[in-house]
Coordinates of C-alpha atoms (C1' of nucleotides) in Angstrom, one line a residue:
Chain A
X1 CA -73.2 63.6 -29.9
X2 CA -72.1 66.5 -31.9
X3 CA -68.4 67.2 -32.0
X4 CA -68.7 70.6 -30.5
X5 CA -70.6 69.2 -27.5
X6 CA -67.6 66.8 -26.9
X7 CA -65.7 70.1 -26.2
X8 CA -68.0 72.1 -23.9
X9 CA -65.3 74.6 -22.9
X10 CA -64.8 75.4 -26.6
X11 CA -68.5 75.8 -27.1
X12 CA -68.8 78.1 -24.1
X13 CA -65.8 80.2 -25.3
X14 CA -67.6 80.7 -28.6
X15 CA -70.8 81.7 -26.7
X16 CA -68.8 84.1 -24.6
X17 CA -67.4 85.8 -27.7
X18 CA -70.9 86.1 -29.0
X19 CA -72.1 87.6 -25.7
X20 CA -69.3 90.2 -25.6
X21 CA -69.9 91.2 -29.2
X22 CA -73.6 91.5 -28.4
X23 CA -72.8 93.6 -25.3
X24 CA -70.6 95.8 -27.4
X25 CA -73.3 96.2 -30.0
X26 CA -75.7 97.6 -27.5
X27 CA -73.0 99.7 -25.9
X28 CA -73.1 97.8 -22.6
X29 CA -69.4 97.3 -23.1
X30 CA -66.9 99.5 -25.0
X31 CA -65.3 98.3 -28.1
X32 CA -62.1 96.2 -27.7
X33 CA -60.5 93.1 -29.2
X34 CA -61.5 90.1 -27.3
X35 CA -58.5 88.4 -25.7
X36 CA -58.1 84.6 -25.1
X37 CA -60.7 83.4 -22.6
X38 CA -59.9 80.2 -20.8
X39 CA -63.0 78.2 -19.9
X40 CA -62.2 75.3 -17.6
X41 CA -64.0 72.8 -15.4
X42 CA -64.7 74.2 -12.0
X43 CA -62.9 73.0 -9.0
X44 CA -65.8 73.1 -6.6
X45 CA -69.5 72.5 -6.9
X46 CA -70.5 76.0 -5.7
X47 CA -68.5 77.3 -8.6
X48 CA -70.7 75.6 -11.2
X49 CA -69.5 73.1 -13.7
X50 CA -67.4 75.4 -15.8
X51 CA -65.8 78.7 -15.0
X52 CA -64.0 81.6 -16.7
X53 CA -62.1 84.5 -15.1
X54 CA -62.8 87.8 -16.8
X55 CA -60.6 90.0 -14.5
X56 CA -58.2 90.5 -17.4
X57 CA -61.0 92.4 -19.3
X58 CA -61.0 95.1 -16.6
X59 CA -58.5 97.3 -18.4
X60 CA -59.8 96.7 -21.9
X61 CA -63.4 97.5 -20.9
X62 CA -62.5 100.1 -18.4
X63 CA -64.7 99.0 -15.6
X64 CA -64.7 96.8 -12.5
X65 CA -64.5 93.1 -13.3
X66 CA -67.7 92.1 -11.5
X67 CA -69.7 94.6 -13.6
X68 CA -68.1 93.3 -16.8
X69 CA -68.9 89.7 -15.8
X70 CA -72.5 90.6 -15.2
X71 CA -72.9 92.4 -18.5
X72 CA -71.4 89.4 -20.4
X73 CA -73.5 87.0 -18.4
X74 CA -76.6 89.0 -19.3
X75 CA -75.8 88.7 -23.0
X76 CA -75.0 84.9 -23.0
X77 CA -77.0 83.1 -25.8
X78 CA -79.2 80.2 -24.7
X79 CA -78.1 76.6 -25.3
X80 CA -79.8 73.3 -24.6
X81 CA -76.9 72.1 -22.5
X82 CA -76.6 75.2 -20.4
X83 CA -78.9 75.7 -17.4
X84 CA -77.5 78.7 -15.7
X85 CA -74.9 81.4 -16.0
X86 CA -73.8 83.0 -12.7
X87 CA -71.4 85.7 -11.7
X88 CA -69.0 85.6 -8.7
X89 CA -66.6 88.1 -7.3
X90 CA -64.1 89.4 -8.1
X91 CA -64.9 88.6 -11.7
X92 CA -65.8 85.0 -12.5
X93 CA -68.5 83.7 -14.7
X94 CA -69.7 80.2 -13.7
X95 CA -71.8 77.9 -15.9
X96 CA -74.1 75.1 -14.8
X97 CA -74.9 72.3 -17.2
X98 CA -78.6 71.4 -17.7
X99 CA -79.3 68.2 -15.7
X100 CA -81.8 66.8 -18.2
X101 CA -79.4 67.3 -21.0
X102 CA -76.6 65.7 -18.9
X103 CA -78.5 62.6 -18.1
X104 CA -79.5 62.2 -21.8
X105 CA -75.8 62.0 -22.6
X106 CA -75.9 58.4 -21.3
X107 CA -77.6 57.3 -24.5
X108 CA -75.2 59.3 -26.6
X109 CA -72.2 57.7 -25.0
X110 CA -73.5 54.2 -25.4
X111 CA -74.4 54.9 -29.0
X112 CA -70.8 56.0 -29.7
X113 CA -69.4 52.9 -28.1
X114 CA -65.7 52.2 -28.7
X115 CA -65.4 55.5 -30.7
X116 CA -66.8 57.7 -27.9
X117 CA -65.3 61.1 -27.8
X118 CA -63.7 60.6 -31.2
X119 CA -62.9 64.2 -32.2
X120 CA -62.6 65.7 -35.6
X121 CA -60.3 68.6 -34.9
X122 CA -57.5 66.8 -36.7
X123 CA -59.7 65.5 -39.5
X124 CA -58.0 65.4 -42.9
X125 CA -54.6 65.9 -41.4
X126 CA -51.7 63.4 -41.4
X127 CA -49.3 62.9 -38.5
X128 CA -46.2 60.8 -38.2
X129 CA -44.8 59.6 -35.0
X130 CA -41.3 58.2 -35.0
X131 CA -40.4 56.3 -32.0
X132 CA -38.3 53.4 -30.6
X133 CA -35.9 53.4 -33.6
X134 CA -33.4 51.2 -31.8
X135 CA -30.9 49.4 -34.0
X136 CA -31.6 45.7 -33.9
X137 CA -28.5 44.8 -31.8
X138 CA -30.2 43.7 -28.6
X139 CA -33.6 43.2 -27.0
X140 CA -35.4 46.4 -26.1
X141 CA -33.8 48.1 -23.1
X142 CA -35.9 49.6 -20.4
X143 CA -34.4 53.0 -21.2
X144 CA -36.0 52.7 -24.7
X145 CA -39.3 51.6 -23.4
X146 CA -40.4 54.9 -22.0
X147 CA -40.1 56.5 -25.4
X148 CA -41.9 53.5 -26.9
X149 CA -44.9 53.9 -24.5
X150 CA -45.0 57.6 -24.9
X151 CA -44.7 57.5 -28.6
X152 CA -47.5 55.0 -29.0
X153 CA -49.7 57.0 -26.6
X154 CA -49.2 60.1 -28.6
X155 CA -50.2 58.2 -31.7
X156 CA -53.4 57.0 -30.1
X157 CA -54.2 60.5 -28.8
X158 CA -53.7 62.0 -32.3
X159 CA -55.9 59.3 -33.8
X160 CA -58.6 60.2 -31.2
X161 CA -58.6 63.7 -32.5
X162 CA -59.0 62.6 -36.1
X163 CA -55.5 62.5 -37.4
X164 CA -54.4 59.8 -39.8
X165 CA -51.3 58.5 -38.0
X166 CA -48.3 56.7 -39.2
X167 CA -46.0 55.0 -36.6
X168 CA -42.5 54.9 -37.9
X169 CA -39.4 53.0 -36.8
X170 CA -36.0 54.4 -38.1
X171 CA -33.0 52.1 -38.0
X172 CA -29.6 51.5 -39.4
X173 CA -28.4 48.0 -40.1
X174 CA -25.1 48.9 -41.8
X175 CA -23.0 50.4 -39.0
X176 CA -20.2 49.2 -36.8
X177 CA -22.6 48.0 -34.2
X178 CA -24.3 45.6 -36.6
X179 CA -20.9 44.3 -37.8
X180 CA -20.0 43.6 -34.1
X181 CA -23.3 41.9 -33.7
X182 CA -22.5 39.6 -36.6
X183 CA -19.1 38.9 -35.1
X184 CA -20.5 38.2 -31.7
X185 CA -23.1 35.8 -33.1
X186 CA -20.4 34.0 -35.1
X187 CA -18.5 33.4 -31.9
X188 CA -21.6 32.1 -30.1
X189 CA -22.3 29.9 -33.1
X190 CA -18.8 28.4 -33.0
X191 CA -19.3 28.0 -29.2
X192 CA -22.6 26.2 -29.8
X193 CA -20.7 23.8 -32.2
X194 CA -18.3 23.0 -29.3
X195 CA -15.4 25.2 -30.2
X196 CA -13.6 27.1 -27.4
X197 CA -14.0 30.9 -27.7
X198 CA -12.6 33.9 -25.9
X199 CA -15.7 35.6 -24.4
X200 CA -13.8 38.9 -24.1
X201 CA -14.0 39.2 -27.8
X202 CA -17.8 39.4 -27.6
X203 CA -19.0 42.9 -28.1
X204 CA -22.5 41.7 -27.2
X205 CA -22.4 39.3 -24.3
X206 CA -26.1 38.8 -23.7
X207 CA -27.7 35.4 -23.4
X208 CA -30.0 36.2 -26.3
X209 CA -27.2 35.6 -28.8
X210 CA -26.7 32.2 -27.4
X211 CA -30.3 31.4 -28.1
X212 CA -30.0 32.7 -31.6
X213 CA -26.8 30.7 -32.1
X214 CA -28.6 27.6 -30.9
X215 CA -31.4 28.2 -33.4
X216 CA -28.9 28.8 -36.2
X217 CA -27.1 25.5 -35.4
X218 CA -30.4 23.6 -35.5
X219 CA -31.2 25.1 -38.9
X220 CA -27.9 25.0 -40.6
X221 CA -25.7 22.6 -38.6
X222 CA -22.0 23.4 -39.0
X223 CA -22.5 24.8 -42.6
X224 CA -21.4 28.2 -41.6
X225 CA -18.3 27.2 -39.7
X226 CA -15.9 28.8 -42.2
X227 CA -18.0 31.9 -42.9
X228 CA -17.1 35.4 -42.0
X229 CA -19.4 37.7 -39.9
X230 CA -21.7 38.7 -42.8
X231 CA -24.2 35.8 -42.9
X232 CA -24.3 36.0 -39.1
X233 CA -25.1 39.7 -39.2
X234 CA -28.0 39.0 -41.6
X235 CA -29.3 36.2 -39.4
X236 CA -28.9 38.1 -36.2
X237 CA -30.7 41.2 -37.6
X238 CA -33.7 39.3 -38.8
X239 CA -34.0 37.4 -35.5
X240 CA -33.4 40.6 -33.4
X241 CA -36.2 42.4 -35.2
X242 CA -38.6 39.6 -34.6
X243 CA -37.7 39.7 -30.9
X244 CA -38.2 43.5 -30.8
X245 CA -41.5 43.3 -32.6
X246 CA -42.7 40.6 -30.3
X247 CA -41.8 42.6 -27.3
X248 CA -43.5 45.7 -28.6
X249 CA -46.6 43.6 -29.4
X250 CA -46.8 42.6 -25.8
X251 CA -47.4 46.2 -24.9
X252 CA -49.7 46.6 -27.9
X253 CA -47.4 48.6 -30.0
X254 CA -47.4 48.1 -33.8
X255 CA -45.3 50.1 -36.2
X256 CA -46.6 50.4 -39.7
X257 CA -43.5 51.8 -41.3
X258 CA -39.9 50.7 -40.9
X259 CA -37.5 53.2 -42.5
X260 CA -33.9 52.0 -43.1
X261 CA -31.2 54.6 -43.0
X262 CA -29.5 52.8 -45.9
X263 CA -32.3 53.7 -48.2
X264 CA -31.1 57.3 -48.0
X265 CA -27.7 56.2 -49.3
X266 CA -29.3 54.0 -52.0
X267 CA -31.3 56.8 -53.3
X268 CA -28.5 59.3 -53.2
X269 CA -30.4 61.5 -50.8
X270 CA -27.5 61.8 -48.3
X271 CA -25.1 63.2 -50.9
X272 CA -27.8 65.4 -52.5
X273 CA -28.3 67.0 -49.1
X274 CA -24.6 67.6 -48.8
X275 CA -24.5 69.1 -52.2
X276 CA -27.4 71.4 -51.5
X277 CA -25.8 72.6 -48.2
X278 CA -22.6 73.2 -50.1
X279 CA -24.4 75.2 -52.8
X280 CA -26.1 77.4 -50.2
X281 CA -22.7 78.1 -48.6
X282 CA -23.3 76.4 -45.3
X283 CA -20.3 74.1 -45.5
X284 CA -16.5 74.4 -45.6
X285 CA -13.6 72.1 -45.6
X286 CA -11.1 72.3 -42.7
X287 CA -9.3 70.4 -40.1
X288 CA -10.7 72.5 -37.3
X289 CA -13.9 74.6 -37.1
X290 CA -13.6 78.2 -38.4
X291 CA -14.1 79.8 -35.0
X292 CA -11.6 77.5 -33.3
X293 CA -9.2 79.3 -30.9
X294 CA -5.5 78.7 -30.7
X295 CA -5.8 76.0 -28.1
X296 CA -8.3 74.0 -30.1
X297 CA -6.1 74.3 -33.1
X298 CA -3.2 73.0 -31.1
X299 CA -5.3 70.1 -29.7
X300 CA -6.8 69.2 -33.0
X301 CA -3.9 67.0 -34.1
X302 CA -3.7 66.0 -37.7
X303 CA -6.9 64.2 -38.7
X304 CA -7.1 65.7 -42.1
X305 CA -9.8 67.9 -43.5
X306 CA -13.4 67.3 -42.8
X307 CA -16.5 68.9 -44.2
X308 CA -18.2 71.2 -41.6
X309 CA -21.7 72.5 -41.3
X310 CA -22.0 76.2 -40.3
X311 CA -24.6 75.4 -37.7
X312 CA -23.4 78.4 -35.7
X313 CA -25.3 80.6 -38.2
X314 CA -28.5 79.0 -36.9
X315 CA -27.6 79.6 -33.2
X316 CA -25.7 76.4 -32.5
X317 CA -22.8 76.6 -30.0
X318 CA -20.3 75.2 -32.6
X319 CA -20.1 74.0 -36.1
X320 CA -20.6 70.3 -36.8
X321 CA -18.8 67.8 -39.0
X322 CA -20.9 66.3 -41.8
X323 CA -18.2 64.3 -43.5
X324 CA -15.2 63.0 -41.7
X325 CA -11.7 63.4 -43.1
X326 CA -11.8 59.7 -44.2
X327 CA -14.8 60.5 -46.4
X328 CA -17.5 58.8 -44.3
X329 CA -20.5 60.9 -43.3
X330 CA -21.2 61.3 -39.6
X331 CA -24.6 60.4 -38.2
X332 CA -25.7 64.0 -38.6
X333 CA -25.8 64.1 -42.4
X334 CA -28.1 61.1 -43.0
X335 CA -30.2 62.3 -40.1
X336 CA -30.7 65.7 -41.8
X337 CA -31.6 63.8 -45.1
X338 CA -34.1 61.6 -43.1
X339 CA -35.9 64.6 -41.7
X340 CA -36.0 66.3 -45.1
X341 CA -37.6 63.1 -46.4
X342 CA -40.1 63.2 -43.6
X343 CA -41.2 66.7 -44.3
X344 CA -41.4 66.1 -48.0
X345 CA -43.7 63.1 -47.4
X346 CA -46.3 65.8 -46.6
X347 CA -47.2 65.2 -43.0
X348 CA -48.9 68.0 -41.2
X349 CA -46.9 67.2 -38.1
X350 CA -44.0 64.9 -37.5
X351 CA -43.5 63.9 -33.9
X352 CA -40.1 62.6 -32.8
X353 CA -39.7 60.8 -29.5
X354 CA -36.1 61.2 -28.2
X355 CA -34.2 60.4 -25.1
X356 CA -32.6 63.3 -23.2
X357 CA -29.2 62.3 -24.5
X358 CA -30.2 63.0 -28.1
X359 CA -31.3 66.6 -27.4
X360 CA -28.2 68.4 -28.8
X361 CA -28.1 66.1 -31.9
X362 CA -31.7 66.9 -32.7
X363 CA -31.0 70.6 -32.5
X364 CA -28.3 70.2 -35.1
X365 CA -30.6 68.3 -37.4
X366 CA -33.2 71.0 -36.9
X367 CA -30.6 73.6 -38.0
X368 CA -29.8 71.4 -41.0
X369 CA -33.4 71.2 -42.1
X370 CA -33.7 75.0 -41.7
X371 CA -30.6 75.5 -43.8
X372 CA -32.2 73.5 -46.5
X373 CA -35.0 76.0 -46.6
X374 CA -37.6 73.6 -45.1
X375 CA -40.1 74.3 -42.4
X376 CA -38.6 72.8 -39.2
X377 CA -41.6 73.8 -37.2
X378 CA -43.5 70.8 -38.5
X379 CA -41.1 68.7 -36.6
X380 CA -42.1 68.3 -32.9
X381 CA -39.9 66.7 -30.4
X382 CA -40.8 65.0 -27.2
X383 CA -37.8 64.6 -25.0
X384 CA -38.3 61.8 -22.5
X385 CA -36.0 62.1 -19.6
X386 CA -33.9 59.2 -18.2
X387 CA -35.6 56.3 -16.5
X388 CA -33.9 55.1 -13.3
X389 CA -34.6 51.6 -12.0
X390 CA -34.8 51.3 -8.3
X391 CA -34.4 48.1 -6.3
X392 CA -34.3 48.2 -2.5
X393 CA -34.1 52.0 -2.8
X394 CA -30.8 51.7 -4.8
X395 CA -30.4 52.6 -8.4
X396 CA -29.8 49.6 -10.7
X397 CA -27.1 50.0 -13.2
X398 CA -28.1 49.4 -16.8
X399 CA -25.9 48.4 -19.6
X400 CA -26.8 46.8 -22.9
X401 CA -23.3 45.7 -23.6
X402 CA -22.5 43.4 -20.7
X403 CA -25.8 41.6 -20.7
X404 CA -26.9 42.4 -17.2
X405 CA -29.5 44.9 -18.3
X406 CA -33.1 45.1 -17.5
X407 CA -35.1 44.7 -20.7
X408 CA -38.6 45.7 -21.4
X409 CA -39.4 42.0 -21.5
X410 CA -38.0 41.5 -18.0
X411 CA -40.1 44.3 -16.8
X412 CA -43.3 42.9 -18.4
X413 CA -42.5 39.4 -17.1
X414 CA -42.1 40.8 -13.6
X415 CA -45.3 42.9 -13.7
X416 CA -47.7 43.1 -16.5
X417 CA -48.0 44.9 -19.8
X418 CA -50.7 47.1 -18.4
X419 CA -48.6 48.1 -15.4
X420 CA -45.7 48.9 -17.6
X421 CA -47.8 51.0 -19.9
X422 CA -49.4 53.0 -17.1
X423 CA -46.2 53.3 -15.1
X424 CA -44.2 54.8 -18.0
X425 CA -47.1 57.0 -19.2
X426 CA -48.3 58.5 -15.9
X427 CA -45.8 61.3 -15.6
X428 CA -44.7 64.2 -17.7
X429 CA -42.0 63.4 -20.3
X430 CA -39.9 66.2 -18.8
X431 CA -39.7 64.6 -15.4
X432 CA -37.0 62.1 -14.5
X433 CA -38.7 58.8 -14.0
X434 CA -38.0 56.5 -11.1
X435 CA -39.3 53.0 -11.7
X436 CA -39.4 51.1 -8.5
X437 CA -38.9 47.4 -9.4
X438 CA -39.8 46.2 -5.9
X439 CA -43.1 48.1 -6.1
X440 CA -43.8 47.0 -9.7
X441 CA -43.2 43.3 -8.7
X442 CA -45.6 43.5 -5.8
X443 CA -48.8 43.7 -8.0
X444 CA -50.7 45.2 -5.1
X445 CA -53.2 48.0 -5.1
X446 CA -50.3 50.5 -4.6
X447 CA -50.3 50.5 -8.4
X448 CA -53.1 52.7 -9.7
X449 CA -53.5 50.5 -12.8
X450 CA -55.5 48.1 -10.7
X451 CA -57.7 50.8 -9.3
X452 CA -58.6 52.0 -12.8
X453 CA -59.2 48.6 -14.3
X454 CA -61.2 47.6 -11.3
X455 CA -63.8 50.2 -12.1
X456 CA -64.3 48.5 -15.5
X457 CA -64.4 45.1 -13.9
X458 CA -67.1 46.3 -11.4
X459 CA -69.3 47.4 -14.3
X460 CA -68.9 44.0 -15.9
X461 CA -69.9 42.4 -12.6
X462 CA -73.2 44.2 -12.5
X463 CA -74.0 43.2 -16.0
X464 CA -73.3 39.5 -15.3
X465 CA -75.5 39.6 -12.2
X466 CA -78.2 41.5 -14.0
X467 CA -78.3 38.9 -16.8
X468 CA -78.6 36.1 -14.2
X469 CA -81.6 37.9 -12.6
X470 CA -83.2 38.8 -15.9
X471 CA -82.9 42.6 -15.3
X472 CA -82.6 44.7 -18.4
X473 CA -82.4 48.4 -19.2
X474 CA -85.2 48.3 -21.8
X475 CA -87.2 51.5 -21.6
X476 CA -84.9 53.1 -19.0
X477 CA -86.0 56.6 -17.9
X478 CA -82.7 58.5 -17.5
X479 CA -84.4 61.3 -15.5
X480 CA -84.4 58.9 -12.6
X481 CA -80.6 59.2 -12.3
X482 CA -79.4 61.1 -9.3
X483 CA -76.6 63.5 -8.3
X484 CA -74.0 60.9 -7.9
X485 CA -74.4 59.6 -11.5
X486 CA -74.4 63.2 -12.8
X487 CA -71.1 63.8 -11.1
X488 CA -69.6 60.9 -13.1
X489 CA -71.2 62.1 -16.3
X490 CA -69.7 65.6 -15.8
X491 CA -66.3 64.0 -15.4
X492 CA -66.9 61.8 -18.4
X493 CA -67.7 64.9 -20.5
X494 CA -64.2 66.3 -19.7
X495 CA -62.7 63.5 -21.8
X496 CA -63.0 65.6 -25.0
X497 CA -61.1 68.4 -23.5
X498 CA -58.5 66.1 -22.1
X499 CA -57.9 64.5 -25.5
X500 CA -57.8 67.9 -27.3
X501 CA -55.1 69.2 -24.9
X502 CA -53.2 65.9 -24.9
X503 CA -53.0 66.1 -28.7
X504 CA -52.3 69.8 -29.1
X505 CA -49.7 69.8 -26.4
X506 CA -48.4 66.3 -27.2
X507 CA -48.8 65.4 -23.6
X508 CA -50.3 61.9 -23.4
X509 CA -49.8 61.7 -19.6
X510 CA -52.9 63.9 -19.3
X511 CA -54.9 60.8 -20.3
X512 CA -53.3 58.7 -17.6
X513 CA -54.1 61.3 -14.9
X514 CA -57.6 61.7 -16.2
X515 CA -58.1 57.9 -16.0
X516 CA -57.2 58.0 -12.3
X517 CA -59.6 60.9 -11.6
X518 CA -62.4 59.1 -13.5
X519 CA -61.9 55.9 -11.5
X520 CA -61.8 58.1 -8.4
X521 CA -65.2 59.5 -9.3
X522 CA -66.6 56.0 -10.2
X523 CA -65.8 54.0 -7.1
X524 CA -67.9 56.0 -4.6
X525 CA -70.8 55.9 -6.9
X526 CA -70.5 52.1 -7.3
X527 CA -70.7 51.8 -3.5
X528 CA -73.8 54.0 -3.1
X529 CA -75.7 53.6 -6.3
X530 CA -76.9 50.0 -6.3
X531 CA -78.8 48.4 -9.2
X532 CA -79.8 44.9 -8.0
X533 CA -80.9 45.6 -4.5
X534 CA -84.3 44.7 -3.1
X535 CA -84.9 48.4 -2.1
X536 CA -84.2 49.8 -5.5
X537 CA -87.5 50.1 -7.6
X538 CA -87.4 48.3 -10.9
X539 CA -87.6 51.5 -13.0
X540 CA -84.7 53.0 -11.1
X541 CA -82.7 49.8 -11.6
X542 CA -83.2 50.1 -15.3
X543 CA -81.9 53.7 -15.4
X544 CA -78.9 52.8 -13.3
X545 CA -78.1 49.8 -15.3
X546 CA -78.0 51.9 -18.4
X547 CA -75.9 54.5 -16.6
X548 CA -73.3 51.8 -15.8
X549 CA -73.2 50.8 -19.5
X550 CA -72.2 54.3 -20.3
X551 CA -69.7 54.4 -17.5
X552 CA -68.1 51.2 -18.8
X553 CA -67.9 52.6 -22.3
X554 CA -66.0 55.6 -21.1
X555 CA -63.7 53.6 -18.9
X556 CA -62.9 51.2 -21.7
X557 CA -62.2 54.0 -24.1
X558 CA -59.8 55.6 -21.7
X559 CA -58.0 52.4 -21.0
X560 CA -57.7 51.7 -24.7
X561 CA -56.4 55.2 -25.3
X562 CA -53.5 54.3 -23.0
X563 CA -53.0 51.0 -24.8
X564 CA -54.2 49.1 -21.8
X565 CA -56.6 46.2 -21.6
X566 CA -60.1 46.6 -20.2
X567 CA -60.7 43.4 -18.3
X568 CA -64.1 41.9 -17.5
X569 CA -62.6 40.0 -14.5
X570 CA -59.5 40.4 -12.5
Chain B
rG1 C1' -17.3 75.9 -17.9
rU2 C1' -21.8 75.9 -21.4
rG3 C1' -26.8 74.0 -22.9
rC4 C1' -31.3 71.2 -21.6
rC5 C1' -34.3 68.8 -17.6
rU6 C1' -35.8 68.5 -12.4
rA7 C1' -36.9 70.6 -7.1
rU8 C1' -44.8 70.8 -4.6
rA9 C1' -47.7 66.2 1.6
rG10 C1' -43.7 60.8 4.8
rC11 C1' -43.2 58.4 -0.6
rU12 C1' -44.3 58.6 -6.1
rC13 C1' -46.1 62.5 -8.8
rA14 C1' -50.2 66.1 -11.1
rG15 C1' -51.3 71.3 -11.5
rC16 C1' -47.6 75.8 -15.0
rG17 C1' -51.3 83.3 -14.6
rG18 C1' -56.9 83.2 -11.5
rA19 C1' -61.5 81.7 -6.3
rU20 C1' -59.7 77.6 0.2
rA21 C1' -52.6 74.0 -4.0
rG22 C1' -54.6 68.2 -5.7
rA23 C1' -54.3 62.6 -6.5
rG24 C1' -52.5 57.6 -5.5
rC25 C1' -49.8 55.0 -1.9
rG26 C1' -48.5 55.2 3.4
rC27 C1' -50.5 56.8 8.3
rU28 C1' -55.1 57.5 12.1
rU29 C1' -60.4 56.2 12.9
rG30 C1' -64.8 54.0 11.3
rC31 C1' -67.9 50.6 7.5
rC32 C1' -68.7 43.6 5.3
rU33 C1' -76.9 39.6 5.9
rA34 C1' -76.7 44.5 -0.6
rC35 C1' -74.3 43.7 -8.2
rG36 C1' -66.5 41.4 -6.3
rG37 C1' -63.6 45.0 0.2
rA38 C1' -58.2 45.1 -5.5
rG39 C1' -63.8 49.1 -2.3
rC40 C1' -66.1 53.3 0.7
rA41 C1' -66.3 57.4 4.5
rA42 C1' -63.8 60.8 7.8
rG43 C1' -59.1 62.8 9.4
rA44 C1' -53.9 64.2 10.1
rA45 C1' -50.0 65.8 6.9
rG46 C1' -47.5 71.5 2.5
rU47 C1' -43.0 78.4 4.5
rC48 C1' -45.0 74.8 -3.7
rG49 C1' -35.8 74.3 -2.9
rG50 C1' -33.8 79.8 -1.0
rG51 C1' -33.9 85.1 -2.3
rG52 C1' -35.4 89.2 -5.4
rG53 C1' -38.8 91.2 -9.3
rU54 C1' -43.3 91.7 -12.8
rU55 C1' -48.9 91.6 -12.0
rC56 C1' -55.3 93.4 -9.6
rG57 C1' -53.5 88.1 -8.7
rA58 C1' -47.5 83.9 -9.0
rA59 C1' -46.5 76.9 -7.3
rU60 C1' -47.2 78.9 -12.4
rC61 C1' -43.8 84.4 -15.8
rC62 C1' -38.5 87.0 -15.4
rC63 C1' -33.6 87.4 -12.7
rU64 C1' -30.4 85.1 -9.3
rC65 C1' -28.5 81.4 -5.9
rU66 C1' -28.4 76.2 -4.2
rA67 C1' -28.9 70.8 -5.0
rG68 C1' -29.5 66.6 -8.4
rG69 C1' -29.9 64.4 -13.5
rC70 C1' -28.6 64.3 -18.9
rA71 C1' -25.5 66.1 -22.7
rC72 C1' -21.4 68.8 -24.7
rG73 C1' -16.7 63.4 -30.1
rC74 C1' -14.1 63.7 -37.4
rC75 C1' -19.3 57.7 -31.8
rA76 C1' -24.0 55.8 -33.6

RNA sequence: GUGCCUAUAGCUCAGCGGAUAGAGCGCUUGCCUACGGAGCAAGAAGUCGGGGGUUCGAAUCCCUCUAGGCACGCCA
């Protein structure tokens, strides 16, 4: 299967350009620059398999759209996969795929196996996807998990188009939060040793610290009774990261790079960035921003002088503090240094998955990167909107401080890793996500995940039964396949385009919707196209058996692209 | 008040400049002596939040209004 044939719309677009140039060469059409032509799968069978609207050429070619369409169609070059080119009013060109070629794709699909529709458009390019990036203070919160699922799905889609992808986790283990974590664990530790404690002093009240404290007591006894928070922070951090990694592994997410914010201080990168911004004249020292009005000046109080970044020069609504009056940097400064580091590591694209609440912060970082003279356009951001948990139709409140939150682990326990992956992936990142816990707990067919996986299971069922009856697909004649099977193959051939769009637009939800459409195409065929039935001639059975092998390859590939399992039985 | 996101079938959501607006669930009616019925077939269900505008053509682009969400720290 050549790469171009995995992307039939691209192939047809190229042929259309050729046809138009050819028509211009023999003066059938006047000279004009060819605009973008959008070839897409047709919606209905009478409109062929692929269609393109050429009405927009009407002005350029100074003629009526139908005539133009006919002239282009007449000049279309021949291709093995293309059976017919038809024209329809008011100015559509419809393409029909050659059935013989289509049926032969069954063998191509089987030959590609787990790598089917592996594209090469991103070949030789390196991408980085930064996601999750939660500080190791608590188990992964459900609010973080949407970004986790989307981030990993983006990484998988980029890999499918040929990119070399790095999955990165950015964290800070030096902040106030981590100190509080250490102090909280220390209290839980003392409690585990039998000392009375005041639970109101616990910043982190979750049960998980009790478990870690118990483990610590079993390892060290009361040896740490007189220690301050520091060894507890170290221990808690290590344990928390193990817990987080274990959770992520449950949904098949594996980061291959953990980037510690502290390394930017150790290397001096943070202060180098500040110096560079100062040298370029983008900073100033003041107690209030330069453009502050009288009221703001009055409200400012006396915090002392901070170092400000003139982000307003880059379109920001206000200038931002880089270094506080007490000499400590804000989060912004190291974040700019981090993104500078990312760009300088030479990735072709850096994708950053952020929650909606980080949108403004990211804009500031982007301005900082631009101020340093770097190309901020390499940084792509996917903003995932808030997840609301619903139970009994009511919103469930989530807090990672009080310990009554819903973690990703909770969600997986109540449903399944596959249901969580699909549920969090199957909508656009822009949309606010309502996760219905009641529905998720049900594990009924109301969840599309079962519908999709069931298609794969049904294929496996055929092969099991075929093996028992000694039926094989040796010497199968694919021309014996019928219209129903071809309908599925047409759908299967859309996968290349789906992946290409999902990668170029950074929209992995496209794969989730495609999966549902694919299953929706599969099930009616399964019902009507029997393999092991007494009325099915042996040679037809062979062809159909091979067809189902190809169907299973496609279904498995799509499930794996979403990070889901492809079960043989359910 | 300002910025960003959202508003499409009873519900959850796709579609984001092209031909009669789609899917799943739910609902109605059929289909089990055939490889697993977690299935299939048929059907009902939509002034694409309201109003203007651009275009040969708008759910899609622009303006505006309404409703909901998230942000607007010398927090991280």
